[in-house]
Amino acid sequence: MSSGAPVITIPLSSPFQDQKPGTSGLRKSSRRFAEPHYLESFIEAVLRTLPGVAGGTLVVGGDGRYGNQRAIEVIARMGAAHGLARMVTTTGGILSTPAASHLIRQRQAIGGIILSASHNPGGPEGDFGVKVNGSNGGPAPESLTSAIHACTLTLDGYRILEAGAGAAGVSLAAPGMQTMAGLTVEVIDGVSDYLALMEKLFDLDRIAELLRSDFPVVFDALHAVTGPYATQLLEQRLGAPAGTVHNGIPLEDFGGGHPDPNLTYAHELAALLLDGDRYAFGAACDGDGDRNMILGRGCFVNPSDSLAVLTANASVAPAYAGGLAGVARSMPTSAAVDVVAKELGLTCFETPTGWKFFGNLLDAGRITLCGEESFGTGSDHVREKDGLWAVLFWLQILAERRCSVGEVMAGHWARFGRHYYSRHDYEAIPSEAAHGLYDRMQGMLATLSGEAFAGRRIATADDFRYADPVDGSVSEHQGLRLLLDDGSRVVLRLSGTGTQGATLRVYLERYEPASGQLGLDPQAALGDLIAAINALAEIPARTGMDRPTVIT
Ligand code: G1P
Ligand code: ZN
């Protein structure tokens, strides 16, 4: 690698207008990212805005999707031009989001750039994304993403090390050190540090014993980033048979699939557990490895329930045996964890959607566990949700309890009662129709209190507002809530991560005490709430859809 390549400034005739980072960074189609200067101008804004770039260390990697390696090359050349001292990246550029979070913290980096569009499809016709994380390892706070966006709006050029001639490019083929002008590019194996962290949190030997004792497990990596992590962890470290990890080779287009671990997109795994009886436990993670889905034989674990179960059983994991500081859930997540927290005497925080809101609580030591209904669970070990961590936590509980997933759930509901819960997603609605529906409901909120709804009364109708207990910052308009007099709830939100049209999310919840009916089908149990919100918000008429795209 040569250090003689000159830094050049590429002028931009006009700045891009659509580089506003959303809930999870800048997420656009791969085609958009392929346009000349598009990726570069966003990276320029990041390098100008992120504190400490000159002389600092930056962690860079991604979920292996189309565009990942090219982006690493661009970031290296631009980092060198901005005086970055060290870039830590990985073989093949493969780095899961939780592993990136850990690496940022471990290396005391100024932050990281994660190349992923999470669970969105990949490939030249799919999506790409650039997510910026701060020095605590967590998603950039609003203040930083707004500053990056403001910078993109006035950009007149970007600085980059000239390609060709002097700079031979970064080789991601094997671990090693390379230099590029004043920049050291350190290529490491992206899996081993993460595995060492898991080794500290859990009693892996005990899980290995479980896996040897007629407890067949299956993991679906959906051809995304967790393949190499899961193979090393489950098959090599824990001794599960070869072939336990399905679709374990990361592919640039995820094999044409949609790497989202839910019953719709991970249907092969779902069928293995729900229609067959070969496996006692099944799990999947998403494109970048931060989401998880947990299944038992004939049993799907709702993510809201999963957080409650982990909280109730936390003491089985060495890392949490000393007790929890507190817990948090996102507002649309069911209150199952609240009931557990109350019984255990823990504070339970309710935050807006998006992992970044947990960051302050974690940094301040106010919570240990947190989660979202959208298949995200995590703890204070990193500042992102962590898919494989959740899988290991469940296996730790099963290793201790020596019962089935179904029995864990039945026992949990018999003790704490059951929160019937479902999310209905209406995807790719024309933006105008979605906003029309949402704005109408928002405008009606003030008139809804006291009104009849699905045989109950609406006790409170509001637009969720969050005052951060750590720094006092206030986030308004975080979702429309109808809180009913029997403790049931319906919440409406518009997605901040979709890339086509708009996505409406409808969250439905009803509580059944431990003495009540615990074995109903959730869609049936929530049927009256579903019918009532469809009518009140005019969902079929306004979306033109008579059923949701995805039901969780
Ligand atoms: C979705 C989920 C949210 C999660 C985010 C990033 O955001 O609902 O819980 O934090 O993806 O994984 P949304 O599309 O709803 O804005
Ligand atoms: Zn993800």
Coordinates of C-alpha atoms and ligand atoms in Angstrom, one line a residue:
M1 CA 0.0 0.0 0.0
S2 CA 1.4 3.3 -1.0
S3 CA 1.3 6.5 1.0
G4 CA 2.1 8.8 -1.9
A5 CA -1.4 9.3 -3.3
P6 CA -2.5 12.9 -3.4
V7 CA -5.6 14.2 -1.6
I8 CA -7.9 15.8 -4.1
T9 CA -11.1 17.8 -3.7
I10 CA -14.0 16.8 -5.8
P11 CA -16.4 19.7 -6.3
L12 CA -20.1 19.1 -6.1
S13 CA -22.3 21.2 -8.5
S14 CA -25.2 21.0 -6.1
P15 CA -25.7 19.2 -2.7
F16 CA -28.0 16.2 -2.4
Q17 CA -31.3 17.1 -0.7
D18 CA -32.3 13.6 0.5
Q19 CA -29.5 12.7 2.9
K20 CA -31.5 13.1 6.1
P21 CA -30.6 10.2 8.4
G22 CA -33.7 8.5 9.8
T23 CA -34.3 6.2 12.9
S24 CA -31.4 4.0 11.7
G25 CA -29.0 6.3 9.7
L26 CA -29.2 7.1 6.0
R27 CA -31.1 4.3 4.3
K28 CA -31.8 4.4 0.5
S29 CA -31.9 2.1 -2.5
S30 CA -28.6 0.7 -3.7
R31 CA -29.3 2.5 -7.0
R32 CA -29.3 5.8 -5.2
F33 CA -26.1 5.1 -3.4
A34 CA -24.5 4.1 -6.8
E35 CA -25.1 7.6 -8.2
P36 CA -21.9 9.6 -8.6
H37 CA -20.8 11.4 -5.4
Y38 CA -23.9 10.3 -3.3
L39 CA -22.1 8.0 -0.8
E40 CA -19.0 10.3 -0.8
S41 CA -20.9 13.5 0.0
F42 CA -22.7 11.8 3.0
I43 CA -19.4 10.5 4.3
E44 CA -17.8 13.9 3.9
A45 CA -20.6 15.4 6.1
V46 CA -20.0 12.6 8.7
L47 CA -16.2 13.2 8.7
R48 CA -16.7 16.9 9.1
T49 CA -19.2 16.6 11.9
L50 CA -18.1 13.7 14.0
P51 CA -15.9 15.0 16.8
G52 CA -12.2 13.8 16.9
V53 CA -11.7 12.6 13.3
A54 CA -8.2 14.1 12.9
G55 CA -5.9 11.7 14.8
G56 CA -8.8 9.5 15.9
T57 CA -9.8 5.8 15.5
L58 CA -12.9 4.9 13.6
V59 CA -14.5 1.4 13.4
V60 CA -16.0 0.5 10.0
G61 CA -17.8 -2.6 8.8
G62 CA -21.1 -3.9 7.7
D63 CA -23.6 -6.7 7.1
G64 CA -21.9 -7.9 3.9
R65 CA -24.6 -6.6 1.5
Y66 CA -23.9 -5.3 -2.0
G67 CA -22.0 -2.1 -1.7
N68 CA -20.3 -3.0 1.7
Q69 CA -16.7 -3.4 0.4
R70 CA -16.9 -0.4 -1.9
A71 CA -18.1 1.8 0.9
I72 CA -15.2 0.6 3.2
E73 CA -12.7 1.6 0.4
V74 CA -14.3 5.0 0.0
I75 CA -14.4 5.6 3.8
A76 CA -10.7 4.7 4.0
R77 CA -9.7 7.0 1.2
M78 CA -11.8 9.8 2.6
G79 CA -10.7 9.1 6.2
A80 CA -7.1 9.4 5.1
A81 CA -7.8 12.7 3.4
H82 CA -9.4 14.0 6.7
G83 CA -6.4 13.0 8.9
L84 CA -8.0 10.0 10.5
A85 CA -5.2 8.1 12.3
R86 CA -6.7 4.5 12.4
M87 CA -9.5 2.7 10.8
V88 CA -10.4 -0.7 12.3
T89 CA -12.2 -2.9 9.9
T90 CA -12.7 -6.6 9.4
T91 CA -12.0 -9.5 7.0
G92 CA -14.6 -9.3 4.2
G93 CA -15.9 -6.1 5.8
I94 CA -18.2 -8.4 7.9
L95 CA -19.1 -6.8 11.2
S96 CA -22.5 -7.2 12.9
T97 CA -24.0 -4.1 14.5
P98 CA -23.6 -5.3 18.1
A99 CA -20.0 -6.4 17.4
A100 CA -19.3 -3.0 16.0
S101 CA -20.8 -1.4 19.1
H102 CA -18.5 -3.5 21.2
L103 CA -15.4 -2.8 19.1
I104 CA -16.0 1.0 19.3
R105 CA -16.1 0.8 23.1
Q106 CA -13.2 -1.6 23.4
R107 CA -11.0 0.5 21.1
Q108 CA -12.1 3.8 22.6
A109 CA -12.8 4.9 19.1
I110 CA -14.4 8.2 18.2
G111 CA -17.3 6.2 16.8
G112 CA -18.1 3.9 13.9
I113 CA -19.7 3.7 10.5
I114 CA -21.9 0.7 10.1
L115 CA -22.8 -0.2 6.5
S116 CA -26.2 -1.8 6.6
A117 CA -29.9 -1.3 5.8
S118 CA -30.6 -3.8 8.7
H119 CA -33.5 -6.1 7.7
N120 CA -34.2 -4.5 4.3
P121 CA -33.4 -6.6 1.2
G122 CA -30.0 -6.1 -0.3
G123 CA -28.3 -6.4 -3.8
P124 CA -28.2 -3.9 -6.7
E125 CA -32.0 -3.7 -6.6
G126 CA -32.2 -3.7 -2.8
D127 CA -31.3 -1.2 -0.1
F128 CA -28.1 0.1 1.3
G129 CA -27.4 2.2 4.4
V130 CA -24.9 4.1 6.4
K131 CA -25.3 4.4 10.1
V132 CA -23.1 6.5 12.3
N133 CA -22.4 5.5 15.9
G134 CA -20.9 7.7 18.6
S135 CA -18.0 7.0 21.0
N136 CA -20.3 5.2 23.5
G137 CA -20.9 2.6 20.8
G138 CA -24.6 3.6 20.3
P139 CA -26.5 5.1 17.4
A140 CA -25.7 8.8 17.0
P141 CA -27.9 11.0 19.0
E142 CA -30.4 13.4 17.3
S143 CA -28.0 16.3 17.8
L144 CA -25.3 14.6 15.8
T145 CA -27.5 13.3 13.0
S146 CA -29.1 16.8 12.6
A147 CA -25.6 18.4 12.4
I148 CA -24.6 15.8 9.8
H149 CA -27.8 16.6 7.8
A150 CA -27.2 20.3 8.1
C151 CA -23.7 19.8 6.7
T152 CA -25.0 17.8 3.7
L153 CA -27.2 20.7 2.7
T154 CA -24.4 23.2 2.0
L155 CA -21.7 20.8 0.8
D156 CA -19.8 22.1 -2.2
G157 CA -17.2 19.3 -2.4
Y158 CA -15.4 16.5 -0.7
R159 CA -11.8 15.5 0.1
I160 CA -10.6 12.0 -0.9
L161 CA -7.3 10.3 -1.6
E162 CA -7.0 9.8 -5.3
A163 CA -7.7 6.3 -6.5
G164 CA -5.3 4.3 -8.7
A165 CA -1.8 5.7 -9.1
G166 CA -0.6 5.8 -5.4
A167 CA -3.5 4.2 -3.5
A168 CA -3.8 0.5 -4.3
G169 CA -6.9 0.2 -2.2
V170 CA -7.7 -1.7 1.0
S171 CA -7.4 -5.4 1.0
L172 CA -10.0 -7.1 3.3
A173 CA -8.9 -10.6 2.4
A174 CA -7.0 -11.3 5.7
P175 CA -6.2 -9.7 9.0
G176 CA -3.2 -7.4 9.0
M177 CA -2.1 -3.8 9.0
Q178 CA -2.0 -1.5 5.9
T179 CA -1.3 2.1 5.5
M180 CA -2.9 4.7 3.3
A181 CA -1.2 8.1 3.4
G182 CA -1.2 8.8 7.2
L183 CA -4.0 6.3 7.9
T184 CA -3.4 2.9 9.4
V185 CA -6.0 0.4 8.2
E186 CA -6.2 -2.4 10.7
V187 CA -8.1 -5.4 9.4
I188 CA -9.1 -7.8 12.1
D189 CA -11.3 -10.9 12.4
G190 CA -14.7 -9.3 13.2
V191 CA -16.0 -12.3 15.2
S192 CA -13.5 -13.2 17.9
D193 CA -13.8 -10.1 20.1
Y194 CA -17.6 -10.5 20.1
L195 CA -17.3 -14.2 21.1
A196 CA -15.0 -13.2 23.9
L197 CA -17.6 -10.8 25.2
M198 CA -20.3 -13.5 25.1
E199 CA -18.0 -15.8 27.0
K200 CA -17.8 -13.3 29.8
L201 CA -21.6 -12.7 30.0
F202 CA -22.9 -16.3 29.9
D203 CA -21.9 -19.7 31.3
L204 CA -21.4 -21.2 27.8
D205 CA -20.2 -24.6 29.2
R206 CA -23.6 -25.0 30.8
I207 CA -25.3 -24.2 27.5
A208 CA -23.0 -26.7 25.7
E209 CA -24.3 -29.4 28.2
L210 CA -27.9 -28.6 27.3
L211 CA -27.1 -28.9 23.6
R212 CA -25.5 -32.3 24.2
S213 CA -28.6 -33.5 26.0
D214 CA -31.1 -34.3 23.2
F215 CA -32.0 -30.6 22.8
P216 CA -31.8 -30.0 19.0
V217 CA -31.5 -26.4 18.0
V218 CA -31.5 -24.6 14.7
F219 CA -30.5 -21.1 13.8
D220 CA -31.3 -19.3 10.5
A221 CA -28.8 -16.6 9.6
L222 CA -30.8 -15.7 6.5
H223 CA -27.6 -15.4 4.5
A224 CA -26.7 -12.3 6.5
V225 CA -24.1 -11.2 8.9
T226 CA -24.7 -13.5 11.8
G227 CA -23.7 -16.6 9.8
P228 CA -20.0 -16.6 10.8
Y229 CA -20.8 -15.6 14.4
A230 CA -23.4 -18.3 14.9
T231 CA -21.4 -21.0 13.2
Q232 CA -18.4 -20.3 15.5
L233 CA -20.6 -19.9 18.6
L234 CA -23.1 -22.7 18.2
E235 CA -21.3 -25.3 16.2
Q236 CA -17.7 -24.7 17.3
R237 CA -17.9 -23.4 20.8
L238 CA -21.1 -25.0 22.0
G239 CA -20.7 -28.2 20.1
A240 CA -24.0 -28.2 18.2
P241 CA -23.9 -30.5 15.1
A242 CA -22.6 -29.1 11.8
G243 CA -25.5 -27.8 9.9
T244 CA -27.2 -26.3 12.9
V245 CA -26.8 -22.9 11.3
H246 CA -28.8 -22.6 8.2
N247 CA -28.0 -20.1 5.4
G248 CA -24.8 -19.3 7.2
I249 CA -22.8 -17.8 4.3
P250 CA -23.4 -14.0 4.0
L251 CA -24.4 -13.1 0.5
E252 CA -24.5 -9.7 -1.1
D253 CA -28.2 -10.0 -1.8
F254 CA -29.1 -12.3 1.1
G255 CA -29.9 -15.0 -1.4
G256 CA -32.8 -12.8 -2.7
G257 CA -34.5 -13.0 0.7
H258 CA -35.7 -10.4 3.2
P259 CA -33.4 -10.8 6.2
D260 CA -36.0 -9.9 8.8
P261 CA -36.6 -12.5 11.6
N262 CA -40.3 -12.6 11.8
L263 CA -43.0 -15.2 11.0
T264 CA -43.5 -13.8 7.5
Y265 CA -39.9 -13.4 6.3
A266 CA -38.2 -16.2 8.3
H267 CA -41.0 -18.6 7.2
E268 CA -38.7 -21.6 6.6
L269 CA -37.5 -21.5 10.2
A270 CA -41.0 -20.9 11.5
A271 CA -42.3 -23.9 9.6
L272 CA -39.5 -26.1 11.1
L273 CA -40.6 -25.1 14.6
L274 CA -44.3 -24.5 14.3
D275 CA -45.2 -27.3 11.9
G276 CA -42.5 -29.9 12.6
D277 CA -41.2 -31.5 15.8
R278 CA -37.5 -32.1 15.0
Y279 CA -36.2 -29.1 16.9
A280 CA -36.6 -28.0 20.5
F281 CA -35.4 -24.4 19.9
G282 CA -35.1 -22.2 16.8
A283 CA -33.8 -18.7 16.3
A284 CA -33.0 -16.2 13.6
C285 CA -31.3 -12.8 13.4
D286 CA -31.7 -10.0 10.8
G287 CA -29.3 -8.6 8.2
D288 CA -27.0 -6.8 10.6
G289 CA -27.5 -9.1 13.6
D290 CA -29.2 -6.8 16.0
R291 CA -32.7 -8.4 15.9
N292 CA -33.7 -11.8 17.1
M293 CA -36.7 -14.2 16.8
I294 CA -37.1 -17.0 19.4
L295 CA -39.2 -20.1 18.7
G296 CA -39.8 -23.3 20.6
R297 CA -41.4 -26.5 19.4
G298 CA -44.9 -25.3 18.4
C299 CA -44.3 -22.0 20.1
F300 CA -43.5 -18.5 18.9
V301 CA -42.2 -16.1 21.5
N302 CA -43.6 -12.6 21.1
P303 CA -40.6 -10.1 21.5
S304 CA -42.4 -8.1 24.2
D305 CA -42.8 -11.3 26.1
S306 CA -39.2 -12.2 25.5
L307 CA -38.0 -9.1 27.3
A308 CA -40.3 -9.9 30.2
V309 CA -39.0 -13.5 30.4
L310 CA -35.3 -12.3 30.3
T311 CA -36.0 -9.8 33.0
A312 CA -37.8 -12.4 35.2
N313 CA -35.0 -15.0 34.7
A314 CA -32.0 -12.6 34.5
S315 CA -30.2 -14.2 37.5
V316 CA -29.4 -17.3 35.6
A317 CA -26.8 -15.5 33.5
P318 CA -23.5 -14.8 35.3
A319 CA -23.5 -11.2 34.0
Y320 CA -26.9 -10.4 35.6
A321 CA -26.8 -12.6 38.7
G322 CA -26.0 -9.6 40.8
G323 CA -29.3 -7.9 40.0
L324 CA -30.6 -5.4 37.4
A325 CA -30.3 -1.6 37.7
G326 CA -33.6 -1.2 35.9
V327 CA -35.3 -2.0 32.6
A328 CA -36.7 -0.1 29.7
R329 CA -39.0 -0.8 26.8
S330 CA -40.1 1.3 23.8
M331 CA -43.6 2.8 24.1
P332 CA -45.3 0.4 21.5
T333 CA -43.8 -2.6 23.3
S334 CA -46.3 -4.4 25.5
A335 CA -46.3 -3.8 29.2
A336 CA -45.4 -7.5 30.0
V337 CA -42.0 -6.3 31.3
D338 CA -43.7 -3.6 33.4
V339 CA -45.5 -6.3 35.4
V340 CA -42.3 -8.2 36.0
A341 CA -40.4 -5.0 36.9
K342 CA -43.1 -4.1 39.5
E343 CA -42.9 -7.5 41.1
L344 CA -39.1 -7.4 41.3
G345 CA -39.1 -3.8 42.5
L346 CA -37.3 -2.4 39.4
T347 CA -37.8 0.9 37.7
C348 CA -39.2 0.4 34.2
F349 CA -38.7 3.3 31.7
E350 CA -41.0 3.8 28.6
T351 CA -39.0 5.4 25.7
P352 CA -39.9 6.3 22.2
T353 CA -39.2 3.9 19.4
G354 CA -35.5 3.5 18.4
W355 CA -32.5 2.2 20.2
K356 CA -30.8 5.5 20.7
F357 CA -33.3 6.4 23.5
F358 CA -31.9 3.6 25.6
G359 CA -28.4 4.9 25.3
N360 CA -28.6 7.6 27.9
L361 CA -30.3 5.3 30.4
L362 CA -27.6 2.6 29.8
D363 CA -24.7 5.2 30.0
A364 CA -26.1 6.6 33.2
G365 CA -26.4 3.1 34.8
R366 CA -30.2 3.4 35.2
I367 CA -31.0 0.2 33.3
T368 CA -29.4 -3.1 32.6
L369 CA -31.9 -4.7 30.1
C370 CA -34.1 -3.1 27.4
G371 CA -36.1 -4.0 24.4
E372 CA -38.5 -3.3 21.6
E373 CA -41.4 -5.2 20.2
S374 CA -39.7 -5.2 16.8
F375 CA -37.5 -8.2 17.8
G376 CA -34.9 -6.1 19.5
T377 CA -33.4 -7.0 22.9
G378 CA -30.2 -6.0 24.6
S379 CA -28.3 -5.0 27.7
D380 CA -25.6 -2.7 29.0
H381 CA -22.9 -4.9 27.4
V382 CA -23.1 -2.8 24.2
R383 CA -25.1 0.1 23.1
E384 CA -27.1 -1.7 20.3
K385 CA -29.7 -4.4 20.5
D386 CA -28.0 -7.8 20.1
G387 CA -29.6 -10.8 18.3
L388 CA -27.2 -13.6 19.3
W389 CA -26.9 -12.3 22.8
A390 CA -30.7 -12.8 23.1
V391 CA -30.4 -16.3 21.7
L392 CA -27.7 -17.2 24.2
F393 CA -29.7 -15.7 27.1
W394 CA -32.7 -17.9 26.2
L395 CA -30.4 -20.9 25.9
Q396 CA -29.0 -20.1 29.3
I397 CA -32.5 -20.0 30.8
L398 CA -33.4 -23.3 29.2
A399 CA -30.1 -24.8 30.4
E400 CA -31.0 -23.9 33.9
R401 CA -34.7 -24.6 33.8
R402 CA -34.5 -27.8 31.7
C403 CA -37.9 -27.4 30.2
S404 CA -39.4 -26.4 26.8
V405 CA -39.8 -22.9 25.5
G406 CA -43.6 -23.5 25.7
E407 CA -43.4 -24.4 29.3
V408 CA -41.3 -21.3 30.1
M409 CA -44.0 -19.1 28.5
A410 CA -46.9 -21.0 30.2
G411 CA -45.2 -20.6 33.5
H412 CA -44.5 -17.0 33.0
W413 CA -48.1 -16.2 32.1
A414 CA -49.4 -18.3 35.0
R415 CA -47.3 -16.1 37.3
F416 CA -47.6 -12.6 35.7
G417 CA -50.7 -12.8 33.5
R418 CA -50.5 -12.5 29.7
H419 CA -50.3 -9.5 27.5
Y420 CA -52.0 -10.5 24.2
Y421 CA -50.1 -8.4 21.6
S422 CA -49.8 -8.0 17.9
R423 CA -48.4 -5.5 15.4
H424 CA -50.1 -5.0 12.1
D425 CA -47.9 -3.3 9.4
Y426 CA -49.3 -1.8 6.2
E427 CA -46.3 -1.4 4.0
A428 CA -45.6 0.8 0.9
I429 CA -48.8 2.9 1.2
P430 CA -48.8 6.0 -0.9
S431 CA -47.3 8.7 1.3
E432 CA -50.2 11.0 0.9
A433 CA -52.8 8.4 2.0
A434 CA -50.7 7.4 5.0
H435 CA -50.2 11.0 6.2
G436 CA -53.9 11.7 5.5
L437 CA -54.9 8.8 7.8
Y438 CA -52.4 9.7 10.5
D439 CA -53.0 13.4 10.5
R440 CA -56.8 12.8 10.7
M441 CA -56.3 10.6 13.8
Q442 CA -53.9 13.1 15.4
G443 CA -56.5 15.8 14.9
M444 CA -59.2 13.7 16.5
L445 CA -57.3 12.8 19.6
A446 CA -58.6 15.6 21.7
T447 CA -62.2 14.5 21.1
L448 CA -61.6 10.8 21.8
S449 CA -61.3 10.7 25.6
G450 CA -64.3 9.1 27.2
E451 CA -65.6 7.7 23.9
A452 CA -66.7 4.0 23.6
F453 CA -64.2 1.8 21.8
A454 CA -64.4 -2.0 21.3
G455 CA -66.8 -2.4 24.3
R456 CA -64.5 -0.3 26.5
R457 CA -64.0 3.4 27.1
I458 CA -61.0 5.4 25.9
A459 CA -59.4 6.7 29.1
T460 CA -56.6 8.7 27.4
A461 CA -55.9 9.6 23.8
D462 CA -52.5 11.3 23.3
D463 CA -49.5 11.7 21.1
F464 CA -46.6 10.2 23.1
R465 CA -44.1 12.7 24.4
Y466 CA -40.8 11.6 26.1
A467 CA -38.7 13.7 28.5
D468 CA -35.3 12.0 28.9
P469 CA -34.8 11.5 32.6
V470 CA -31.0 11.8 32.1
D471 CA -30.5 14.9 30.1
G472 CA -34.0 16.4 30.1
S473 CA -34.3 16.5 26.3
V474 CA -37.9 16.3 25.1
S475 CA -39.1 14.3 22.1
E476 CA -42.6 15.1 20.9
H477 CA -45.0 13.3 18.5
Q478 CA -43.7 9.7 19.1
G479 CA -46.9 7.9 18.3
L480 CA -50.7 8.1 18.8
R481 CA -52.0 6.2 21.8
L482 CA -55.5 5.1 22.8
L483 CA -55.3 3.9 26.3
L484 CA -58.5 2.0 27.3
D485 CA -60.1 1.8 30.7
D486 CA -59.4 -1.9 31.1
G487 CA -55.7 -1.5 30.5
S488 CA -55.9 -2.4 26.7
R489 CA -54.1 -0.2 24.2
V490 CA -53.9 0.7 20.6
V491 CA -51.0 2.6 19.2
L492 CA -50.5 4.1 15.7
R493 CA -47.1 5.1 14.2
L494 CA -45.6 5.8 10.9
S495 CA -42.3 4.0 10.3
G496 CA -39.1 5.9 10.1
T497 CA -37.1 3.2 8.4
G498 CA -39.1 2.2 5.3
T499 CA -37.7 3.2 1.9
Q500 CA -40.9 2.8 -0.3
G501 CA -43.9 5.0 0.3
A502 CA -45.0 5.0 3.9
T503 CA -45.6 2.2 6.4
L504 CA -48.3 2.4 9.0
R505 CA -47.8 0.4 12.2
V506 CA -50.8 -0.5 14.4
Y507 CA -49.9 -2.0 17.8
L508 CA -52.6 -3.8 19.7
E509 CA -52.5 -5.0 23.3
R510 CA -54.8 -6.5 25.9
Y511 CA -54.0 -7.8 29.4
E512 CA -55.4 -11.0 30.8
P513 CA -54.6 -11.6 34.5
A514 CA -53.1 -14.9 35.6
S515 CA -56.5 -16.2 36.6
G516 CA -58.0 -15.5 33.1
Q517 CA -57.9 -17.2 29.7
L518 CA -54.2 -17.6 28.9
G519 CA -54.3 -19.9 25.8
L520 CA -56.1 -17.8 23.2
D521 CA -54.8 -17.1 19.7
P522 CA -53.6 -13.5 19.8
Q523 CA -55.4 -12.4 16.7
A524 CA -58.7 -13.8 18.1
A525 CA -58.0 -12.3 21.5
L526 CA -57.4 -8.9 19.9
G527 CA -60.2 -9.2 17.3
D528 CA -62.5 -6.6 18.8
L529 CA -59.6 -4.0 19.1
I530 CA -58.5 -4.7 15.5
A531 CA -62.1 -4.2 14.2
A532 CA -62.5 -1.0 16.2
I533 CA -59.3 0.7 15.1
N534 CA -59.8 -0.4 11.5
A535 CA -63.2 1.4 11.6
L536 CA -62.1 4.5 13.6
A537 CA -58.9 5.2 11.6
E538 CA -60.6 4.1 8.3
I539 CA -57.6 1.9 7.6
P540 CA -58.9 -0.4 4.8
A541 CA -60.5 2.5 2.9
R542 CA -57.6 4.9 3.3
T543 CA -54.8 2.4 2.6
G544 CA -56.7 0.5 0.0
M545 CA -55.6 -2.7 1.8
D546 CA -58.0 -5.1 3.3
R547 CA -55.4 -6.8 5.4
P548 CA -51.9 -5.9 6.8
T549 CA -48.7 -6.8 4.8
V550 CA -47.1 -8.3 7.9
I551 CA -48.7 -9.4 11.1
T552 CA -46.5 -10.1 14.1
Ligands
G1P1 C1 -38.2 0.0 13.2 C2 -38.7 -0.6 14.5 C3 -38.0 0.0 15.7 C4 -36.5 -0.2 15.5 C5 -36.1 0.3 14.1 C6 -34.6 0.0 13.9 O1 -38.4 1.4 13.1 O2 -40.1 -0.4 14.6 O3 -38.5 -0.5 16.9 O4 -35.8 0.5 16.5 O5 -36.8 -0.3 13.1 O6 -34.4 -1.4 13.9 P1 -39.7 2.0 12.4 O7 -39.7 1.5 11.0 O8 -40.9 1.5 13.1 O9 -39.5 3.5 12.5
ZN2 ZN -31.0 -4.7 12.2

